[in-house]
Short mmCIF file of C-alpha atoms in Angstrom, two decimals:
data_model
loop_
_atom_site.label_atom_id
_atom_site.label_comp_id
_atom_site.label_asym_id
_atom_site.label_seq_id
_atom_site.Cartn_x
_atom_site.Cartn_y
_atom_site.Cartn_z
CA MET A 1 14.73 -5.97 -82.77
CA GLY A 2 15.54 -9.57 -81.99
CA LEU A 3 13.66 -9.37 -78.67
CA HIS A 4 10.59 -7.88 -80.32
CA SER A 5 10.60 -10.66 -82.93
CA SER A 6 10.92 -13.28 -80.18
CA TRP A 7 7.97 -11.84 -78.27
CA GLU A 8 5.79 -11.88 -81.43
CA THR A 9 6.59 -15.54 -82.05
CA VAL A 10 5.39 -16.51 -78.55
CA ASP A 11 2.12 -18.38 -78.42
CA PRO A 12 -0.76 -15.84 -77.86
CA GLN A 13 -2.19 -17.83 -74.92
CA ARG A 14 1.20 -18.03 -73.22
CA ARG A 15 1.74 -14.33 -73.97
CA ARG A 16 -1.55 -13.53 -72.21
CA ARG A 17 -0.51 -15.54 -69.15
CA LEU A 18 2.84 -13.78 -68.95
CA THR A 19 1.07 -10.42 -69.19
CA ILE A 20 -1.30 -11.33 -66.31
CA VAL A 21 1.62 -12.52 -64.15
CA ALA A 22 3.51 -9.31 -64.85
CA LEU A 23 0.48 -7.17 -63.98
CA VAL A 24 -0.08 -9.11 -60.73
CA ALA A 25 3.60 -8.73 -59.77
CA LEU A 26 3.47 -5.01 -60.59
CA THR A 27 0.27 -4.59 -58.54
CA VAL A 28 1.80 -6.38 -55.53
CA PHE A 29 4.94 -4.29 -55.83
CA VAL A 30 2.91 -1.06 -55.99
CA LEU A 31 0.82 -2.15 -52.98
CA LEU A 32 3.99 -2.91 -51.01
CA LEU A 33 5.38 0.52 -51.89
CA MET A 34 2.13 2.20 -50.84
CA ARG A 35 2.06 0.25 -47.58
CA LEU A 36 5.68 1.14 -46.91
CA TRP A 37 4.93 4.80 -47.60
CA TYR A 38 1.88 4.64 -45.31
CA LEU A 39 3.84 3.10 -42.44
CA GLN A 40 6.92 5.29 -42.74
CA VAL A 41 5.28 8.59 -43.58
CA ILE A 42 1.63 8.68 -42.57
CA ARG A 43 1.92 6.49 -39.43
CA TYR A 44 5.45 7.51 -38.52
CA GLU A 45 4.63 9.35 -35.27
CA SER A 46 2.24 6.65 -34.06
CA TYR A 47 4.67 3.77 -34.58
CA ARG A 48 7.55 5.81 -33.23
CA THR A 49 5.58 6.27 -30.02
CA LEU A 50 4.82 2.54 -29.81
CA SER A 51 8.47 1.76 -30.38
CA GLU A 52 9.49 4.10 -27.60
CA LYS A 53 6.98 2.48 -25.26
CA ASN A 54 8.43 -0.95 -26.00
CA ARG A 55 11.94 0.31 -25.42
CA ILE A 56 11.33 2.60 -22.45
CA ARG A 57 9.87 1.60 -19.09
CA TYR A 58 8.49 4.05 -16.54
CA LEU A 59 8.78 3.01 -12.89
CA SER A 60 7.47 4.95 -9.91
CA ILE A 61 9.79 5.44 -6.94
CA ILE A 62 7.64 5.33 -3.82
CA ALA A 63 8.34 8.21 -1.45
CA PRO A 64 9.08 7.28 2.19
CA ARG A 65 6.54 8.54 4.71
CA GLY A 66 7.74 10.99 7.31
CA GLY A 67 8.95 9.72 10.68
CA ILE A 68 7.11 10.10 14.00
CA PHE A 69 9.16 11.19 17.05
CA ASP A 70 8.47 11.61 20.78
CA ARG A 71 8.96 14.81 22.81
CA ASP A 72 12.70 14.13 23.19
CA GLY A 73 13.33 13.38 19.53
CA ARG A 74 13.33 9.59 19.89
CA LEU A 75 12.13 7.77 16.78
CA LEU A 76 8.81 5.95 17.21
CA VAL A 77 7.75 5.16 13.63
CA ASP A 78 10.14 4.85 10.69
CA ASN A 79 10.56 3.16 7.28
CA ARG A 80 12.66 0.20 6.16
CA PRO A 81 13.51 -1.10 2.68
CA SER A 82 11.47 -4.05 1.41
CA PHE A 83 11.33 -6.10 -1.78
CA THR A 84 8.17 -6.52 -3.81
CA ILE A 85 7.62 -8.88 -6.74
CA ALA A 86 5.40 -7.12 -9.27
CA ALA A 87 4.01 -7.58 -12.78
CA LEU A 88 4.01 -5.18 -15.71
CA ARG A 89 0.67 -5.46 -17.47
CA LYS A 90 1.99 -4.58 -20.94
CA GLU A 91 4.79 -7.16 -20.77
CA LEU A 92 2.94 -10.04 -19.11
CA THR A 93 1.45 -11.59 -22.24
CA GLU A 94 0.80 -15.04 -20.73
CA PRO A 95 -0.33 -14.30 -17.17
CA ASP A 96 -1.67 -17.76 -16.30
CA LEU A 97 1.52 -19.54 -17.32
CA VAL A 98 3.89 -17.00 -15.75
CA LEU A 99 1.94 -16.70 -12.49
CA ASP A 100 1.92 -20.50 -12.10
CA ARG A 101 5.69 -20.55 -12.50
CA LEU A 102 6.07 -17.72 -10.00
CA ALA A 103 3.80 -19.51 -7.48
CA LYS A 104 6.00 -22.64 -7.62
CA LEU A 105 9.20 -20.64 -7.23
CA SER A 106 7.91 -18.60 -4.29
CA GLU A 107 5.97 -21.53 -2.76
CA VAL A 108 2.68 -19.64 -2.51
CA ASP A 109 -0.84 -20.43 -3.68
CA SER A 110 -1.28 -19.49 -7.35
CA GLN A 111 -4.82 -18.31 -6.54
CA LEU A 112 -3.31 -15.56 -4.37
CA LEU A 113 -1.24 -14.31 -7.31
CA GLN A 114 -4.23 -14.55 -9.66
CA SER A 115 -6.42 -12.51 -7.30
CA ARG A 116 -3.77 -9.80 -6.90
CA TRP A 117 -3.24 -9.73 -10.68
CA LYS A 118 -6.97 -9.24 -11.28
CA ALA A 119 -7.24 -6.61 -8.54
CA GLY A 120 -4.38 -4.66 -10.10
CA ARG A 121 -6.15 -4.16 -13.43
CA SER A 122 -7.53 -0.89 -12.10
CA TYR A 123 -3.96 0.45 -11.77
CA PRO A 124 -2.57 2.82 -14.42
CA PRO A 125 -1.09 0.76 -17.32
CA TYR A 126 2.48 1.81 -16.56
CA ARG A 127 2.26 1.08 -12.82
CA PRO A 128 3.59 -2.33 -11.65
CA ILE A 129 0.98 -4.59 -10.06
CA PRO A 130 2.31 -5.90 -6.71
CA LEU A 131 1.98 -9.67 -6.42
CA LEU A 132 4.10 -10.48 -3.35
CA ASP A 133 5.12 -7.88 -0.75
CA ASP A 134 8.09 -7.93 1.60
CA VAL A 135 9.52 -11.14 0.15
CA GLN A 136 12.49 -12.89 1.72
CA ARG A 137 15.92 -12.68 0.12
CA ASP A 138 16.03 -16.36 -0.88
CA VAL A 139 12.72 -16.04 -2.78
CA LEU A 140 13.95 -12.87 -4.45
CA ASP A 141 17.14 -14.63 -5.62
CA LYS A 142 15.13 -17.51 -7.14
CA VAL A 143 12.88 -15.12 -9.06
CA GLN A 144 15.80 -13.10 -10.38
CA GLU A 145 17.68 -16.26 -11.44
CA GLN A 146 14.64 -17.43 -13.42
CA GLY A 147 14.03 -14.01 -14.97
CA LEU A 148 13.99 -15.29 -18.56
CA GLU A 149 11.20 -17.73 -17.67
CA LEU A 150 9.16 -14.95 -16.06
CA PRO A 151 8.69 -12.22 -18.70
CA GLY A 152 6.85 -9.22 -17.31
CA ILE A 153 7.82 -10.00 -13.69
CA ILE A 154 10.06 -7.47 -11.95
CA THR A 155 11.37 -6.85 -8.44
CA VAL A 156 10.88 -3.43 -6.87
CA THR A 157 12.50 -1.97 -3.78
CA LYS A 158 10.18 0.29 -1.81
CA PRO A 159 9.98 1.72 1.71
CA MET A 160 7.76 -0.10 4.20
CA ARG A 161 6.42 1.38 7.41
CA TYR A 162 8.47 0.17 10.38
CA TYR A 163 7.37 0.19 14.03
CA PRO A 164 10.50 -0.52 16.12
CA HIS A 165 8.51 -0.81 19.37
CA GLY A 166 6.01 -3.36 18.06
CA GLU A 167 2.54 -2.95 19.56
CA MET A 168 3.47 0.04 21.74
CA ALA A 169 1.02 2.93 21.17
CA ALA A 170 -0.40 1.10 18.15
CA HIS A 171 -3.83 2.73 18.51
CA LEU A 172 -2.23 6.16 18.80
CA PHE A 173 -0.09 5.75 15.68
CA GLY A 174 -2.80 3.92 13.72
CA TYR A 175 -1.99 2.07 10.52
CA ILE A 176 -1.78 2.49 6.75
CA GLY A 177 -3.26 0.53 3.85
CA GLU A 178 -4.02 0.72 0.14
CA VAL A 179 -6.43 3.48 -0.83
CA ASN A 180 -9.82 2.01 -1.75
CA GLU A 181 -12.56 3.00 -4.19
CA ALA A 182 -14.62 4.71 -1.49
CA GLU A 183 -11.68 6.93 -0.51
CA LEU A 184 -10.83 7.72 -4.12
CA SER A 185 -14.40 8.82 -4.82
CA ALA A 186 -14.84 10.72 -1.54
CA GLU A 187 -15.16 14.48 -1.50
CA GLU A 188 -11.89 14.86 0.38
CA ASP A 189 -8.97 16.29 -1.53
CA ILE A 190 -7.14 13.14 -2.60
CA ASP A 191 -7.08 13.80 -6.33
CA ASP A 192 -3.38 12.90 -6.56
CA TYR A 193 -3.92 9.38 -5.19
CA ARG A 194 -4.04 6.42 -7.55
CA PRO A 195 -5.10 2.81 -7.03
CA GLY A 196 -2.37 0.98 -5.15
CA ASP A 197 -1.18 4.05 -3.21
CA LEU A 198 -0.89 3.82 0.57
CA ILE A 199 -2.92 6.08 2.83
CA GLY A 200 -3.38 6.50 6.57
CA LYS A 201 -6.40 4.53 7.76
CA SER A 202 -6.53 5.40 11.46
CA GLY A 203 -4.76 7.24 14.27
CA LEU A 204 -1.99 9.73 13.61
CA GLU A 205 -1.25 8.08 10.26
CA LYS A 206 -4.68 9.23 9.10
CA LEU A 207 -4.85 12.53 10.99
CA PHE A 208 -1.51 13.76 9.63
CA GLU A 209 -1.72 12.01 6.24
CA THR A 210 -1.04 15.25 4.33
CA ASN A 211 2.08 15.96 6.41
CA LEU A 212 3.46 12.41 6.47
CA ARG A 213 2.93 11.52 2.83
CA GLY A 214 5.77 12.35 0.46
CA VAL A 215 5.88 12.91 -3.30
CA ASP A 216 6.72 9.88 -5.45
CA GLY A 217 9.59 10.03 -7.91
CA GLN A 218 10.02 8.32 -11.26
CA LYS A 219 12.69 6.32 -13.06
CA LEU A 220 12.96 6.11 -16.86
CA LEU A 221 14.66 2.89 -18.00
CA GLU A 222 15.80 1.55 -21.34
CA VAL A 223 15.13 -2.18 -21.69
CA ASP A 224 15.75 -4.82 -24.33
CA VAL A 225 13.13 -7.04 -26.00
CA ARG A 226 13.24 -9.41 -23.03
CA GLY A 227 12.53 -6.57 -20.61
CA LYS A 228 16.05 -6.61 -19.17
CA GLU A 229 17.25 -3.23 -17.92
CA LEU A 230 19.97 -1.73 -20.10
CA ARG A 231 20.43 1.72 -18.63
CA ILE A 232 18.75 4.47 -16.65
CA LEU A 233 17.73 7.34 -18.91
CA GLN A 234 16.31 9.72 -16.32
CA THR A 235 15.54 9.78 -12.60
CA ARG A 236 13.34 12.09 -10.57
CA GLU A 237 14.06 11.50 -6.91
CA PRO A 238 11.11 11.17 -4.50
CA LEU A 239 10.50 13.70 -1.74
CA THR A 240 10.29 12.22 1.76
CA GLY A 241 7.21 13.16 3.81
CA GLY A 242 7.47 15.59 6.69
CA LYS A 243 8.15 14.37 10.20
CA ILE A 244 5.91 15.03 13.20
CA GLU A 245 6.95 15.42 16.84
CA LEU A 246 4.57 14.34 19.61
CA THR A 247 4.22 15.31 23.25
CA ILE A 248 4.41 11.59 24.08
CA ASP A 249 7.22 10.46 26.40
CA SER A 250 8.25 7.09 24.94
CA SER A 251 9.86 5.91 28.23
CA LEU A 252 6.67 6.67 30.16
CA GLN A 253 4.57 5.08 27.40
CA GLN A 254 6.68 1.91 27.53
CA THR A 255 6.49 1.73 31.33
CA ALA A 256 2.70 2.12 31.29
CA GLU A 257 2.38 -0.56 28.60
CA GLU A 258 4.49 -3.01 30.61
CA ALA A 259 2.51 -2.29 33.79
CA PHE A 260 -0.66 -3.54 32.10
CA GLY A 261 0.87 -6.87 31.15
CA GLU A 262 -1.86 -9.08 29.65
CA GLN A 263 -4.72 -7.14 31.24
CA ALA A 264 -7.26 -5.39 29.02
CA GLY A 265 -7.91 -1.72 29.65
CA ALA A 266 -6.69 1.80 29.01
CA ALA A 267 -4.63 4.51 30.68
CA VAL A 268 -4.00 8.13 29.80
CA VAL A 269 -1.28 10.33 31.32
CA ILE A 270 -1.66 14.10 30.92
CA ASP A 271 0.53 16.95 32.17
CA VAL A 272 -2.06 18.94 34.13
CA ARG A 273 0.03 22.11 33.82
CA THR A 274 0.02 22.18 30.01
CA GLY A 275 -2.61 19.65 28.97
CA GLU A 276 0.02 17.75 26.96
CA LEU A 277 -0.58 14.05 26.40
CA LEU A 278 2.39 12.11 27.80
CA ALA A 279 1.15 8.55 27.32
CA MET A 280 -1.93 6.71 26.07
CA VAL A 281 -2.21 2.97 26.57
CA ASN A 282 -4.80 0.64 25.03
CA ARG A 283 -4.62 -3.07 25.81
CA PRO A 284 -4.73 -5.50 24.17
CA ALA A 285 -3.17 -3.96 21.09
CA PHE A 286 -2.32 -5.04 17.54
CA ASP A 287 0.83 -5.00 15.46
CA PRO A 288 0.55 -2.13 12.93
CA ALA A 289 3.28 -3.80 10.84
CA GLN A 290 0.67 -6.36 9.77
CA PHE A 291 -1.22 -3.63 7.93
CA ALA A 292 1.95 -2.06 6.51
CA ARG A 293 2.97 -5.25 4.72
CA GLY A 294 -0.64 -6.10 3.74
CA ILE A 295 -2.79 -7.91 6.26
CA SER A 296 -4.21 -11.27 5.19
CA GLY A 297 -7.88 -12.17 5.40
CA ASP A 298 -7.23 -14.66 8.22
CA GLU A 299 -5.27 -12.11 10.25
CA TRP A 300 -8.02 -9.52 9.81
CA MET A 301 -10.75 -11.94 10.92
CA ASP A 302 -8.68 -12.94 13.97
CA LEU A 303 -8.55 -9.28 15.02
CA LEU A 304 -12.26 -8.71 14.38
CA ASN A 305 -13.38 -11.86 16.21
CA ASN A 306 -11.07 -11.45 19.19
CA PRO A 307 -13.38 -11.16 22.26
CA ARG A 308 -10.93 -8.70 23.85
CA HIS A 309 -11.39 -6.25 20.95
CA PRO A 310 -7.75 -5.32 20.15
CA LEU A 311 -8.82 -2.83 17.46
CA GLN A 312 -10.94 -0.74 19.83
CA ILE A 313 -9.38 2.47 21.13
CA LYS A 314 -10.53 1.94 24.70
CA ALA A 315 -9.05 5.19 25.99
CA ILE A 316 -11.48 7.29 23.93
CA ALA A 317 -14.13 4.86 22.67
CA GLY A 318 -14.59 2.48 25.59
CA GLN A 319 -17.67 3.05 27.77
CA TYR A 320 -16.90 2.48 31.42
CA PRO A 321 -18.57 3.63 34.68
CA PRO A 322 -16.53 6.47 36.21
CA GLY A 323 -16.14 4.59 39.54
CA SER A 324 -13.44 5.72 41.96
CA THR A 325 -11.88 8.16 39.52
CA PHE A 326 -14.95 10.37 39.93
CA LYS A 327 -14.70 10.30 43.76
CA ILE A 328 -11.71 12.62 43.51
CA VAL A 329 -13.84 15.25 41.77
CA THR A 330 -16.72 15.07 44.29
CA ALA A 331 -14.35 15.01 47.26
CA LEU A 332 -12.52 18.13 46.06
CA ALA A 333 -15.84 19.90 45.45
CA ALA A 334 -17.08 18.95 48.97
CA LEU A 335 -13.87 20.24 50.57
CA LYS A 336 -14.03 23.50 48.64
CA ALA A 337 -17.72 24.02 49.54
CA GLY A 338 -17.00 23.33 53.22
CA VAL A 339 -19.51 20.45 53.52
CA ALA A 340 -16.69 18.00 54.28
CA ASN A 341 -13.22 17.99 55.82
CA THR A 342 -10.31 15.61 56.07
CA HIS A 343 -11.98 13.75 58.97
CA THR A 344 -15.38 13.27 57.28
CA SER A 345 -16.44 9.63 56.82
CA VAL A 346 -19.42 7.79 55.37
CA ASP A 347 -20.89 4.38 56.00
CA CYS A 348 -20.96 2.31 52.79
CA THR A 349 -23.67 -0.32 53.21
CA GLY A 350 -23.50 -1.57 49.65
CA SER A 351 -26.20 0.67 48.16
CA ILE A 352 -27.66 4.16 48.29
CA GLU A 353 -31.05 5.47 47.22
CA VAL A 354 -31.20 8.73 45.23
CA GLY A 355 -34.35 10.07 43.59
CA GLY A 356 -36.26 6.87 44.24
CA ARG A 357 -33.59 4.76 42.52
CA GLU A 358 -31.15 2.41 44.21
CA PHE A 359 -27.48 2.51 43.17
CA ARG A 360 -25.30 -0.40 44.22
CA CYS A 361 -21.63 -0.59 45.13
CA TRP A 362 -19.51 -3.17 43.29
CA LYS A 363 -19.01 -4.81 46.68
CA LYS A 364 -22.35 -6.39 47.64
CA LYS A 365 -21.99 -5.92 51.43
CA GLY A 366 -20.35 -2.50 51.06
CA HIS A 367 -17.05 -1.16 52.42
CA GLY A 368 -18.34 -0.13 55.88
CA ARG A 369 -17.12 3.10 57.47
CA THR A 370 -14.85 4.87 54.98
CA ASP A 371 -13.03 8.19 55.51
CA LEU A 372 -12.37 10.84 52.97
#
C-alpha cells in the first residue's frame, strides 16, 4: 500500500521516463533470451560442428611408395623419412606476418613461401600446404621452438623417395612429382588423387604407378586454442605400396655405368635366351632425388638447357646410325646364305655406290682390305 502511494506521488514526467527505461530493459532482456534460445536450440548442431572443427585436426599420413628391387632381391629404390614445414589454411589467420617470420627463421626467401602458400589454395581445406620440404634438423628445431609465434605452422614427417645408387639407372626408374591440373582432368583413372599428391612422371615410377602407390592414412588430433597437440583421438595407418622386382642385374648395371665414365651414350644388355633386360645405361644422367624433394626452377632449366641432354632416354629415343652393330646381322645372313665364308674380305675405299647414291664410311680414306 505504501509502495503504491509512493509511486502515485512520483512526478508524472519522471514516471514516464522510468516506464520507458523499464520497457527498454525488458525488451533487451527478451532479445537476449531469444538469441540465447536461437544459438543453443536452433543453431546447436551447426555451432557444435564448428566447435569440433576448432578442437579437432585431421592430418593425412602419406603412404610410402613400394620399393623397387633387382633380379636378386637387392634394393634399388626405397623411401626415407623427411620433415616438411606446412601451413594449415584454417589456422593461419595472418599469412603475411607468419610467413615473413618463418622466412627469417629458415633463412629462405619469403617470396618462395608466399608462392607455395598461394599455390596450395587449391588443396582441400583440411590438407596442410607444404611450404618447405626436406628441411634440416636445425631449421626444424628453430621452427618448433618458436611455435607460439607461428600459429598455423606445423611440421609433418613424411616418406621421401630415396635412390641409394644416385644417378644409376635414373632413366629406367624415372621420377615422381606433384600431380598437376592436366593429370587431374585427364581421362585416366586417377579420381582418388588430390592436389599435392605425388605421382609417377616417367619411367617405371609412371608405368607401375598403380602398383607402387599406397593408400594414405589419417590421424585425428585434439588441439588447444593455440593449435598445440593435446592427444591423438584416432589413427588409421597408411598402406605401403606394392614392391616390384626387375630383371635388372644391379652389379652389371653399375659396371656398365662406370665403364661409360663421362662419355655420352647408351648401352643395353639383354639375355638372348630369355629376352630379359639385364642392364640399360643412359649417359649423362640426372639425379631423380632432385624431383622427389621438389626440383627448383633453376635446377630444371639447367637440365633442359644442358647440351648433352641428360633427360633424354638415349637407349630408346636416341636416333643413331646402326654402324658396326648392323654388320653382325649382314655377316650372319651372308654366311647362312653361302655367299660368304670366314675367309671372305672386301676392300673399303671410303665409299660405296648403291642405287645411284653414294654412301660414305666414317673414315674418309676407308679401311682398306678388311676380312669378315
